[in-house]
């Protein structure tokens, strides 16, 4: 097992005597929180198509995912932090994929591996294929290629680690799950004669009515991003807390959390 290298954690701004470099770490809470998350990210164990073979090769001894703390692929979404969408996403499979994503605890990340998962790949516009998993789930990293090599997947995983390294507990846009409670689940698509996104239900209904009346009904569009919602109860709390500075600070924190959560929902809905 590799030894913990404290230089990874030490803040470079604070001088530590040379003789103590290997024994003392001075760091920030964000840094140690990010370091522990990104060094123990467990991927969900599933594969969809040819890209999955490359993912399996990445986990094998030659490339060795355990160097990144990612070798523990979990067969349960409850124990997974990372969803590697490795392969062609068919309309039939996107339903369980979104359901599995909803079952993963926060914080959770999605990596789209290969041309198919990123945008449909060679099967784009095929009758049974989804043109990219990002139409349903928020993707953190895209890995191009058909298929991407294990090195490319590792590069994508390192990019994800760098993204996590850049997050801060002080910025609720980075960590909206922290202290705000569970977020809304992503609507699970419905597979009928074609795939239906529940977020488009009103639009589909309106278009069906126009079509039945023999009027032009346009093309199906992704609904506009959810607008930032006002939080009247939180504002009321802010007013009520004006007498004590502690209550004020608490109300301000609550308001920022609500806003960060609303922005996250808007991003997921777009
Ligand atoms: S991107 Fe290429 S290799 Fe990967 S699943 Fe699609 S067709 Fe297969």
Coordinates of N, CA, C and O and ligand atoms in Angstrom, one line a residue, residues 48-52 54 86-88 113-117 120-123 145-148, ligand 1:
X48 N -22.1 -0.7 -21.1 CA -23.2 -0.7 -22.1 C -22.8 -1.3 -23.4 O -23.7 -2.0 -24.1
X49 N -21.6 -1.1 -23.9 CA -21.3 -1.6 -25.2 C -19.7 -1.8 -25.3 O -19.1 -1.9 -24.3
X50 N -19.2 -1.6 -26.5 CA -17.8 -1.8 -26.8 C -16.9 -1.0 -25.8 O -15.8 -1.5 -25.4
X51 N -17.3 0.2 -25.5 CA -16.5 1.1 -24.7 C -16.2 0.4 -23.3 O -15.2 0.6 -22.7
X52 N -17.2 -0.4 -22.9 CA -17.1 -1.1 -21.6 C -15.8 -2.0 -21.5 O -15.2 -2.2 -20.5
X54 N -13.0 -1.4 -23.0 CA -11.8 -0.5 -22.6 C -11.9 -0.2 -21.2 O -10.8 0.0 -20.5
X86 N -20.4 3.9 -20.2 CA -19.4 3.4 -21.2 C -20.1 2.6 -22.3 O -20.4 1.4 -22.2
X87 N -20.5 3.3 -23.3 CA -21.1 2.7 -24.5 C -22.3 3.3 -25.0 O -22.7 4.4 -24.5
X88 N -23.0 2.7 -26.0 CA -24.1 3.2 -26.6 C -25.3 3.3 -25.7 O -25.6 2.2 -25.0
X113 N -18.3 8.2 -21.4 CA -17.1 7.6 -22.1 C -17.4 7.3 -23.5 O -18.3 6.4 -23.8
X114 N -16.7 7.9 -24.4 CA -16.8 7.6 -25.9 C -17.8 8.4 -26.6 O -18.7 9.1 -26.0
X115 N -17.8 8.2 -27.9 CA -18.6 9.1 -28.8 C -20.1 8.8 -28.6 O -21.0 9.7 -28.6
X116 N -20.5 7.5 -28.3 CA -21.9 7.1 -28.2 C -22.5 7.8 -26.9 O -23.5 8.4 -27.0
X117 N -21.8 7.7 -25.8 CA -22.4 8.3 -24.6 C -22.3 9.8 -24.6 O -23.2 10.4 -24.0
X120 N -24.2 10.2 -29.1 CA -24.8 9.2 -30.0 C -23.9 8.5 -30.9 O -24.2 7.4 -31.3
X121 N -22.7 9.1 -31.1 CA -21.6 8.4 -31.9 C -22.1 7.9 -33.3 O -22.9 8.6 -33.9
X122 N -21.6 6.8 -33.7 CA -22.0 6.3 -35.1 C -23.4 6.0 -35.2 O -23.9 5.9 -36.3
X123 N -24.1 5.9 -34.1 CA -25.6 5.6 -34.1 C -26.5 6.8 -33.9 O -27.7 6.6 -33.7
X145 N -13.7 9.6 -28.4 CA -13.0 8.5 -28.9 C -14.1 7.4 -29.2 O -15.2 7.4 -28.7
X146 N -13.7 6.5 -30.1 CA -14.6 5.4 -30.5 C -13.8 4.1 -30.8 O -13.4 3.9 -31.9
X147 N -13.4 3.4 -29.8 CA -13.6 3.7 -28.4 C -12.4 4.5 -27.8 O -11.3 4.5 -28.4
X148 N -12.6 5.2 -26.7 CA -11.4 5.8 -26.1 C -10.5 4.7 -25.5 O -10.9 3.7 -25.1
Ligands
LIG1 S1 -18.1 5.0 -29.0 FE1 -17.5 3.4 -30.4 S2 -16.5 1.9 -29.1 FE2 -17.8 3.2 -27.8 S3 -19.7 2.1 -27.6 FE3 -19.9 3.6 -29.3 S4 -19.4 2.4 -31.1 FE4 -18.7 1.2 -29.4

